[in-house]
Tab-separated table of C-alpha atoms in Angstrom:
chain	number	residue	atom	x	y	z
A	23	MET	CA	129.907	130.126	93.993
A	24	LYS	CA	131.318	128.000	95.833
A	25	LEU	CA	134.335	125.771	93.698
A	26	LEU	CA	133.506	122.394	94.273
A	27	PRO	CA	129.744	122.791	93.095
A	28	PHE	CA	130.776	124.278	90.243
A	29	LEU	CA	133.441	121.837	88.958
A	30	LEU	CA	130.644	119.490	89.012
A	31	LEU	CA	128.457	121.641	86.882
A	32	LEU	CA	131.799	121.578	84.748
A	33	ALA	CA	131.154	117.605	84.576
A	34	SER	CA	129.270	115.825	82.453
A	35	PRO	CA	125.921	114.538	84.310
A	36	VAL	CA	126.809	111.181	84.434
A	37	LEU	CA	130.140	112.510	86.185
A	38	ALA	CA	128.589	115.002	88.008
A	39	ALA	CA	126.244	112.623	89.753
A	40	GLU	CA	128.810	110.154	90.545
A	41	ASN	CA	130.897	112.862	92.517
A	42	ARG	CA	127.923	113.919	94.693
A	43	ASP	CA	126.990	110.612	95.124
A	44	ALA	CA	130.673	109.943	96.689
A	45	ILE	CA	130.492	113.118	98.847
A	46	PHE	CA	127.352	111.767	100.107
A	47	GLN	CA	128.110	108.687	100.942
A	48	LYS	CA	130.965	109.757	103.107
A	49	SER	CA	128.420	112.261	105.118
A	50	ILE	CA	126.087	109.150	105.004
A	51	GLU	CA	128.913	106.640	106.748
A	52	ALA	CA	129.305	109.734	109.229
A	53	MET	CA	125.754	110.393	110.022
A	54	PHE	CA	125.092	106.543	109.880
A	55	PRO	CA	125.495	106.146	113.997
A	56	LYS	CA	123.246	108.806	114.689
A	57	LEU	CA	120.788	107.449	112.384
A	58	VAL	CA	120.785	103.659	114.195
A	59	GLU	CA	120.176	105.904	117.357
A	60	ILE	CA	117.122	107.092	115.669
A	61	ARG	CA	116.223	104.163	114.027
A	62	ARG	CA	116.507	102.205	117.514
A	63	ASP	CA	114.608	104.991	119.315
A	64	ILE	CA	111.283	104.735	116.964
A	65	HIS	CA	111.161	101.136	116.788
A	66	MET	CA	111.218	101.198	121.056
A	67	HIS	CA	108.789	103.537	121.140
A	68	PRO	CA	105.927	102.339	118.231
A	69	GLU	CA	102.530	104.152	118.219
A	70	LEU	CA	99.658	102.914	116.811
A	71	PRO	CA	97.615	104.754	113.840
A	72	ASN	CA	96.805	108.776	114.768
A	73	GLU	CA	98.840	108.025	117.967
A	74	GLU	CA	101.966	109.042	116.473
A	75	VAL	CA	102.275	111.892	119.095
A	76	ARG	CA	105.918	111.313	120.139
A	77	THR	CA	107.207	110.168	117.019
A	78	SER	CA	105.802	112.724	115.643
A	79	LYS	CA	107.370	115.262	118.092
A	80	LEU	CA	110.888	113.487	117.395
A	81	VAL	CA	110.678	113.670	113.680
A	82	ALA	CA	109.561	117.872	114.173
A	83	ASP	CA	112.458	118.735	117.111
A	84	ARG	CA	115.205	116.606	114.873
A	85	LEU	CA	114.203	118.651	111.687
A	86	LYS	CA	114.661	121.905	113.819
A	87	GLU	CA	118.366	120.550	114.929
A	88	LEU	CA	119.086	120.134	111.499
A	89	GLY	CA	117.870	124.063	110.466
A	90	PHE	CA	114.939	123.305	109.348
A	91	THR	CA	112.736	126.718	109.615
A	92	ASP	CA	108.929	125.979	107.000
A	93	ILE	CA	108.102	122.886	109.409
A	94	LYS	CA	104.397	122.166	109.993
A	95	THR	CA	103.096	119.842	112.674
A	96	GLY	CA	99.463	119.039	113.348
A	97	VAL	CA	98.684	117.892	109.676
A	98	ALA	CA	96.533	115.216	109.492
A	99	LYS	CA	96.165	114.890	112.794
A	100	HIS	CA	100.053	114.130	113.890
A	101	GLY	CA	101.573	114.646	110.537
A	102	VAL	CA	104.659	116.627	109.596
A	103	VAL	CA	105.923	118.653	106.673
A	104	ALA	CA	109.233	120.427	105.850
A	105	LEU	CA	110.685	122.154	103.710
A	106	LEU	CA	114.314	122.396	102.215
A	107	LYS	CA	115.565	125.014	99.684
A	108	GLY	CA	118.445	123.938	97.897
A	109	ALA	CA	120.306	125.997	95.409
A	110	ASN	CA	117.172	126.881	93.719
A	111	ASP	CA	113.692	126.925	94.705
A	112	SER	CA	112.286	124.958	92.110
A	113	PRO	CA	111.329	122.653	91.052
A	114	CYS	CA	110.323	120.839	93.976
A	115	VAL	CA	110.015	117.416	94.611
A	116	ALA	CA	109.011	115.375	97.592
A	117	VAL	CA	109.798	112.458	99.799
A	118	ARG	CA	107.346	110.604	101.751
A	119	ALA	CA	108.052	109.186	104.720
A	120	ASP	CA	105.109	107.003	106.593
A	121	MET	CA	105.406	106.585	110.834
A	122	ASP	CA	103.205	104.713	112.876
A	123	ALA	CA	103.402	101.374	113.903
A	124	LEU	CA	100.897	97.836	114.484
A	125	PRO	CA	98.841	95.760	116.903
A	126	ILE	CA	101.814	93.270	117.128
A	127	LYS	CA	103.037	91.882	120.282
A	128	GLU	CA	107.066	91.855	119.277
A	129	LEU	CA	108.580	88.424	119.928
A	130	ARG	CA	112.679	89.180	118.436
A	131	SER	CA	114.571	89.728	121.380
A	132	THR	CA	116.709	92.728	120.932
A	133	PRO	CA	117.901	95.727	122.934
A	134	TYR	CA	115.420	97.605	120.640
A	135	ARG	CA	112.431	95.910	120.809
A	136	SER	CA	109.380	97.557	121.466
A	137	ARG	CA	108.930	98.937	125.308
A	138	ASN	CA	104.953	99.645	124.162
A	139	PRO	CA	102.806	95.582	124.819
A	140	GLY	CA	101.010	94.657	121.924
A	141	VAL	CA	102.387	97.431	119.511
A	142	MET	CA	105.424	97.181	117.076
A	143	HIS	CA	107.101	98.270	114.204
A	144	ALA	CA	106.181	95.430	112.362
A	145	CYS	CA	105.963	97.113	108.769
A	146	GLY	CA	109.582	98.851	108.819
A	147	HIS	CA	108.062	102.355	109.271
A	148	ASP	CA	110.774	102.907	111.834
A	149	VAL	CA	113.496	102.911	108.890
A	150	HIS	CA	111.218	104.773	106.680
A	151	THR	CA	111.428	107.646	109.134
A	152	THR	CA	114.403	107.537	110.036
A	153	CYS	CA	116.197	106.861	106.070
A	154	ALA	CA	113.743	110.300	105.612
A	155	LEU	CA	115.280	111.567	108.208
A	156	GLY	CA	118.744	110.966	106.975
A	157	VAL	CA	118.091	112.179	103.745
A	158	ALA	CA	116.802	115.317	105.337
A	159	GLU	CA	120.153	115.836	107.367
A	160	LEU	CA	122.214	114.492	104.516
A	161	LEU	CA	121.292	117.421	101.945
A	162	SER	CA	120.912	120.473	104.509
A	163	LYS	CA	124.687	119.609	104.501
A	164	HIS	CA	124.785	120.006	101.121
A	165	LYS	CA	121.761	122.687	99.437
A	166	ASP	CA	124.371	123.518	96.926
A	167	LEU	CA	124.100	120.040	95.560
A	168	VAL	CA	120.380	120.614	95.439
A	169	ASN	CA	118.882	121.932	92.247
A	170	GLY	CA	115.811	122.778	93.857
A	171	SER	CA	113.318	122.063	96.913
A	172	VAL	CA	112.645	118.908	98.555
A	173	LYS	CA	109.205	118.495	100.482
A	174	PHE	CA	109.434	116.086	103.354
A	175	LEU	CA	105.758	114.199	104.222
A	176	PHE	CA	106.022	112.736	107.628
A	177	GLN	CA	102.522	110.992	107.253
A	178	PRO	CA	100.764	109.244	109.873
A	179	ALA	CA	98.101	106.507	109.757
A	180	GLU	CA	98.953	104.329	107.079
A	181	GLU	CA	98.010	101.473	108.866
A	182	ALA	CA	94.416	102.544	109.966
A	183	MET	CA	92.479	99.957	109.963
A	184	PRO	CA	89.983	101.040	112.944
A	185	ALA	CA	87.622	98.712	114.281
A	186	THR	CA	84.667	101.424	113.838
A	187	PHE	CA	85.894	100.952	109.786
A	188	LYS	CA	85.680	104.983	110.059
A	189	GLY	CA	88.125	106.909	109.120
A	190	ASP	CA	90.231	108.189	106.815
A	191	TRP	CA	94.454	107.104	105.949
A	192	GLY	CA	96.693	109.220	106.548
A	193	ALA	CA	97.699	110.319	102.936
A	194	LYS	CA	94.084	111.024	101.704
A	195	LEU	CA	94.057	113.634	104.556
A	196	MET	CA	97.419	115.037	104.032
A	197	VAL	CA	96.509	115.661	100.233
A	198	ALA	CA	93.270	116.905	101.211
A	199	GLU	CA	95.074	119.078	103.855
A	200	GLY	CA	96.683	120.909	100.858
A	201	VAL	CA	100.072	119.276	101.776
A	202	MET	CA	101.175	119.025	97.484
A	203	GLU	CA	100.602	122.192	97.144
A	204	ASN	CA	102.694	125.484	98.040
A	205	PRO	CA	104.723	124.392	96.386
A	206	LYS	CA	103.734	121.394	94.680
A	207	PRO	CA	106.126	119.177	94.183
A	208	ALA	CA	106.774	117.770	90.440
A	209	ALA	CA	107.324	113.964	91.410
A	210	VAL	CA	106.860	111.940	95.008
A	211	PHE	CA	109.029	109.287	95.663
A	212	GLY	CA	108.622	106.334	98.400
A	213	LEU	CA	109.899	103.874	99.923
A	214	HIS	CA	109.286	100.475	101.729
A	215	THR	CA	111.481	97.815	103.462
A	216	THR	CA	111.148	93.934	102.666
A	217	ALA	CA	112.560	91.041	103.343
A	218	THR	CA	110.941	88.621	101.145
A	219	VAL	CA	110.350	89.064	97.552
A	220	GLN	CA	109.243	87.838	94.102
A	221	PRO	CA	111.170	88.611	91.402
A	222	ALA	CA	109.761	88.982	88.063
A	223	GLY	CA	110.151	86.212	85.770
A	224	VAL	CA	110.443	83.594	88.863
A	225	THR	CA	107.473	81.553	89.131
A	226	ASP	CA	108.763	78.897	91.434
A	227	ASP	CA	107.471	79.210	95.597
A	228	ALA	CA	110.808	79.432	97.054
A	229	VAL	CA	111.138	82.155	99.248
A	230	HIS	CA	113.209	84.682	97.645
A	231	TYR	CA	115.518	87.632	99.660
A	232	LEU	CA	115.347	91.662	99.206
A	233	LYS	CA	119.101	91.892	101.142
A	234	ALA	CA	120.167	95.047	102.604
A	235	GLY	CA	122.282	97.150	100.191
A	236	GLN	CA	119.537	95.692	97.497
A	237	ILE	CA	116.964	97.976	95.697
A	238	GLY	CA	113.579	96.601	94.069
A	239	TYR	CA	111.271	98.104	91.990
A	240	THR	CA	108.148	97.201	89.865
A	241	PRO	CA	107.566	99.228	86.599
A	242	GLY	CA	103.628	100.876	86.378
A	243	ILE	CA	101.400	98.468	88.623
A	244	ASP	CA	102.967	97.801	92.261
A	245	ASN	CA	100.344	96.733	94.263
A	246	ALA	CA	96.734	96.270	94.400
A	247	ASN	CA	93.341	98.177	94.831
A	248	SER	CA	92.778	97.260	98.629
A	249	ASP	CA	89.023	97.171	99.858
A	250	ARG	CA	87.070	96.407	103.288
A	251	PHE	CA	83.799	94.783	103.005
A	252	HIS	CA	81.429	94.392	106.419
A	253	ILE	CA	78.303	92.400	105.498
A	254	ILE	CA	75.396	91.239	107.949
A	255	ILE	CA	73.436	88.387	107.200
A	256	HIS	CA	69.911	88.879	108.930
A	257	GLY	CA	67.965	85.586	109.847
A	258	LYS	CA	65.150	84.512	112.617
A	259	MET	CA	66.142	83.013	115.530
A	260	ALA	CA	64.407	79.792	116.819
A	261	HIS	CA	65.275	76.732	119.372
A	262	GLY	CA	68.195	74.631	118.154
A	263	SER	CA	65.407	71.627	118.077
A	264	ALA	CA	63.268	73.581	115.785
A	265	PRO	CA	65.532	74.722	113.101
A	266	HIS	CA	62.785	74.782	110.622
A	267	LYS	CA	61.130	77.664	113.215
A	268	GLY	CA	63.426	79.896	112.344
A	269	VAL	CA	66.627	81.159	109.383
A	270	ASP	CA	69.964	80.338	110.219
A	271	ALA	CA	71.542	83.250	109.425
A	272	ILE	CA	74.802	81.449	109.887
A	273	ALA	CA	74.280	78.778	107.207
A	274	VAL	CA	73.596	81.197	105.656
A	275	ALA	CA	76.474	82.736	106.304
A	276	ALA	CA	78.598	79.390	105.580
A	277	GLU	CA	76.494	79.032	102.211
A	278	ALA	CA	77.704	82.850	101.008
A	279	VAL	CA	81.387	82.444	102.328
A	280	MET	CA	81.892	79.840	99.659
A	281	ALA	CA	79.996	81.004	96.929
A	282	LEU	CA	81.843	84.686	96.993
A	283	GLN	CA	84.972	82.672	96.112
A	284	MET	CA	83.507	81.383	92.880
A	285	ILE	CA	84.174	84.904	91.625
A	286	LYS	CA	87.573	84.409	91.392
A	287	SER	CA	87.365	80.925	90.177
A	288	ARG	CA	84.100	80.736	88.141
A	289	GLN	CA	83.019	84.145	87.154
A	290	THR	CA	85.847	86.355	86.266
A	291	ASN	CA	88.722	86.808	83.796
A	292	THR	CA	90.957	85.043	84.711
A	293	ARG	CA	93.902	86.905	83.597
A	294	GLN	CA	92.769	89.755	86.300
A	295	PRO	CA	94.071	89.542	89.455
A	296	LEU	CA	91.735	89.318	92.340
A	297	VAL	CA	91.704	88.310	95.989
A	298	ILE	CA	88.816	87.669	98.458
A	299	SER	CA	89.608	87.021	101.427
A	300	ILE	CA	86.973	86.781	104.515
A	301	GLY	CA	88.793	87.754	107.722
A	302	THR	CA	86.478	87.797	110.490
A	303	ILE	CA	83.124	85.792	111.359
A	304	GLN	CA	80.972	86.547	114.300
A	305	GLY	CA	76.732	84.645	115.186
A	306	GLY	CA	75.469	83.130	117.517
A	307	ASP	CA	74.722	83.710	121.503
A	308	ARG	CA	74.425	79.799	122.677
A	309	GLU	CA	74.962	76.261	120.856
A	310	ASN	CA	71.203	75.726	121.339
A	311	ILE	CA	69.828	78.951	119.584
A	312	ILE	CA	69.379	78.973	115.705
A	313	ALA	CA	71.383	82.552	115.646
A	314	ASP	CA	69.306	85.001	113.485
A	315	LYS	CA	72.590	87.680	112.988
A	316	VAL	CA	76.197	86.773	111.326
A	317	GLU	CA	78.458	89.295	110.622
A	318	LEU	CA	81.396	88.847	108.202
A	319	GLY	CA	84.398	91.529	107.062
A	320	GLY	CA	87.027	90.951	104.978
A	321	THR	CA	89.035	92.647	101.912
A	322	VAL	CA	88.915	92.988	97.961
A	323	ARG	CA	91.930	92.818	96.427
A	324	THR	CA	92.391	94.158	92.509
A	325	TYR	CA	94.300	95.913	90.175
A	326	ASP	CA	91.590	97.540	87.235
A	327	ALA	CA	89.151	99.592	88.707
A	328	LYS	CA	86.623	98.619	86.006
A	329	PHE	CA	86.878	95.697	86.850
A	330	ARG	CA	86.925	96.593	90.971
A	331	ASP	CA	83.193	97.808	90.114
A	332	GLY	CA	82.444	94.542	88.396
A	333	VAL	CA	83.217	92.105	91.768
A	334	ILE	CA	81.614	94.571	93.757
A	335	GLU	CA	78.221	94.123	91.940
A	336	GLN	CA	78.829	90.486	91.692
A	337	MET	CA	78.854	90.113	95.422
A	338	HIS	CA	75.746	91.975	95.618
A	339	ARG	CA	74.133	89.058	93.384
A	340	ILE	CA	75.896	86.596	95.024
A	341	LEU	CA	74.212	88.047	98.604
A	342	LYS	CA	70.854	89.243	97.020
A	343	GLY	CA	70.137	85.605	95.650
A	344	ILE	CA	71.751	83.626	98.456
A	345	THR	CA	69.530	85.253	102.039
A	346	GLU	CA	66.269	85.584	98.837
A	347	ALA	CA	66.658	81.870	98.571
A	348	HIS	CA	66.716	81.350	102.717
A	349	GLY	CA	64.317	83.395	103.702
A	350	ALA	CA	66.964	85.853	105.035
A	351	SER	CA	68.134	89.471	104.255
A	352	TYR	CA	71.871	90.765	104.302
A	353	GLU	CA	73.546	94.337	104.489
A	354	MET	CA	77.044	95.387	102.899
A	355	GLU	CA	78.984	98.195	103.533
A	356	TYR	CA	81.571	97.883	100.837
A	357	ARG	CA	84.358	101.082	101.237
A	358	LYS	CA	87.520	101.326	98.747
A	359	THR	CA	90.420	102.222	100.958
A	360	TYR	CA	93.354	102.086	98.989
A	361	PRO	CA	93.761	102.753	95.115
A	362	SER	CA	96.487	101.091	93.297
A	363	ILE	CA	99.950	102.301	92.996
A	364	HIS	CA	101.204	103.389	89.406
A	365	ASN	CA	104.488	104.272	89.232
A	366	ASP	CA	105.180	106.426	86.287
A	367	LEU	CA	106.811	104.706	83.634
A	368	LYS	CA	108.934	107.662	82.857
A	369	LEU	CA	109.776	108.191	86.176
A	370	VAL	CA	111.003	104.895	86.420
A	371	GLU	CA	112.958	104.595	83.979
A	372	ASP	CA	115.007	108.157	84.519
A	373	THR	CA	114.927	106.972	87.996
A	374	LEU	CA	117.391	103.232	88.283
A	375	PRO	CA	120.484	104.906	86.813
A	376	ALA	CA	120.437	106.269	90.408
A	377	PHE	CA	119.964	103.440	91.756
A	378	ARG	CA	122.490	101.703	89.870
A	379	ARG	CA	125.025	104.332	90.573
A	380	VAL	CA	124.382	103.086	93.965
A	381	VAL	CA	124.132	100.054	94.563
A	382	GLY	CA	125.333	98.555	91.177
A	383	GLU	CA	122.725	97.287	88.893
A	384	LYS	CA	122.734	93.398	89.981
A	385	ASN	CA	121.139	94.724	93.457
A	386	VAL	CA	118.283	96.742	91.070
A	387	ILE	CA	115.961	93.974	91.068
A	388	GLN	CA	112.168	94.298	88.997
A	389	LEU	CA	109.550	92.544	91.051
A	390	ILE	CA	106.124	91.593	89.832
A	391	PRO	CA	103.390	93.978	91.643
A	392	GLY	CA	102.172	92.380	95.018
A	393	MET	CA	98.416	92.262	96.424
A	394	GLY	CA	99.131	94.523	98.929
A	395	GLY	CA	97.881	98.138	99.367
A	396	GLU	CA	99.784	101.334	100.677
A	397	ASP	CA	97.942	104.382	100.647
A	398	PHE	CA	101.087	106.461	99.076
A	399	SER	CA	98.950	105.687	95.675
A	400	PHE	CA	96.567	109.010	96.715
A	401	PHE	CA	100.474	111.312	96.483
A	402	ALA	CA	101.325	109.411	93.616
A	403	GLN	CA	97.521	110.321	92.176
A	404	VAL	CA	98.213	114.084	92.283
A	405	VAL	CA	101.846	114.106	90.705
A	406	PRO	CA	104.193	111.408	89.088
A	407	GLY	CA	104.516	109.033	91.704
A	408	PHE	CA	107.555	105.992	92.341
A	409	TYR	CA	107.508	103.639	95.379
A	410	PHE	CA	110.478	101.275	95.646
A	411	ARG	CA	111.583	98.599	97.929
A	412	LEU	CA	114.416	98.700	99.970
A	413	GLY	CA	116.015	94.952	100.881
A	414	VAL	CA	116.638	94.325	104.717
A	415	ALA	CA	117.192	90.791	104.977
A	416	ASN	CA	120.093	89.203	106.244
A	417	GLU	CA	119.776	85.292	106.493
A	418	GLU	CA	123.290	85.335	109.084
A	419	LYS	CA	121.161	87.652	111.411
A	420	GLY	CA	117.957	85.830	111.247
A	421	ILE	CA	116.176	88.362	109.335
A	422	ILE	CA	114.101	87.143	107.347
A	423	HIS	CA	111.162	87.493	108.122
A	424	GLY	CA	108.592	89.310	106.215
A	425	GLY	CA	106.150	92.467	107.662
A	426	HIS	CA	103.349	92.020	109.424
A	427	THR	CA	104.916	89.368	111.899
A	428	PRO	CA	106.237	89.312	115.393
A	429	MET	CA	109.677	88.668	113.931
A	430	TYR	CA	110.283	91.430	111.403
A	431	ASP	CA	113.385	93.426	111.896
A	432	CYS	CA	116.010	95.252	109.426
A	433	ASP	CA	119.077	94.986	108.629
A	434	GLU	CA	119.876	98.626	109.956
A	435	GLU	CA	122.742	98.808	107.066
A	436	ALA	CA	120.164	98.812	104.820
A	437	ILE	CA	119.603	102.644	106.060
A	438	LYS	CA	122.497	103.974	103.921
A	439	THR	CA	121.449	102.064	101.088
A	440	GLY	CA	117.807	103.674	101.651
A	441	VAL	CA	119.354	107.164	102.466
A	442	ALA	CA	121.707	107.111	99.374
A	443	ALA	CA	119.357	105.730	97.265
A	444	MET	CA	116.546	108.101	97.614
A	445	ALA	CA	118.690	111.393	97.799
A	446	ALA	CA	120.305	110.564	94.419
A	447	ALA	CA	116.762	109.510	93.513
A	448	VAL	CA	115.972	113.304	94.356
A	449	CYS	CA	119.371	115.329	93.446
A	450	ASP	CA	118.668	113.483	89.580
A	451	PHE	CA	115.535	114.384	89.500
A	452	LEU	CA	115.761	118.225	90.408
A	453	ASP	CA	118.654	118.239	87.702
A	454	ARG	CA	116.518	116.714	85.373
A	455	ALA	CA	113.096	118.793	85.850
A	456	ALA	CA	115.622	121.943	86.442
A	457	LYS	CA	116.890	121.700	82.539
């Protein structure tokens, strides 16, 4: 047995973890220039969902450079799965990182801005991937301090929102292809970069930043069931001078749009979070023709599964009533997409000490649940999961913009925090699970 791990075993659990953190931190500082290089490479070459060919190759090649031999590629099209065996083969824990980008034109003028026109890492997946590669490198250097195995899940297509309204999300496909088996992890961790947050207990509308070096978390519900719907209103075409001879699909659709908002304000329990948003509306051919068809597209966001089903029923009732009243008809395709993420309460409680050791207690901040959606939930439906926020804001550098915007960026110092926090969480979990 090597002397250092032996001495760590003789120490108290808290002291042993602190000693390991110090060893990790020294390695992270040495790794940091390479991690920045990797992050910028990925950021400059963003790829849309299900097109992550270059990114997945970069990931697989880097894992091979680090000495990984158990690597699977082509998972859920472009996913990569790798297994690291530490001092013991079991227990096992998983680390997930998404790799895809968004169809957004980057507006920041940085040396590493996107080279792919109209495509940008506006949600921080370049940082997620870099942090996971950093954890992989760190733990591969210190296998004797890893009390089990770590399965790395580099996921494609988290942002998959195809125009055809079909297809599945990367996490769901990865689970279907068996990534949560052989070996089955006992828990799964994921992180997401963020610049702006709403801390728990704060009710004002001011902008609050989660800075580089800070970590945010929510126990229990983290975000929403995020669903998509597509509605077609069928009317009857007529000349614009004689609307009485037709059925105006645009007028019917306008009434439907307003009525659907009544579900939140007047027809459901006000204590239940609900957002119904119409994001697209298309209809009509010419100014002087009464349209015979209008298409609507939007999202529904809820926390509770039973409440969600009730909202769907109310949408059908409203659409049926309005269209029948005007002699029109409707079709609605409603697709349940991301389930809500439920952070395992025990896993959160057990992990927070690791975060506090890494960044200090004042920099670990509880947040309120959000109404966004994230397909990490598919992994967390299989085993207990913890999805936390990695602060990336830096007001002095102008890094203050929210995700899915053309000005989004990351203070790269946050990469150190992401690697250190994830490594500490993973190793602490394996220590507990091995007892």
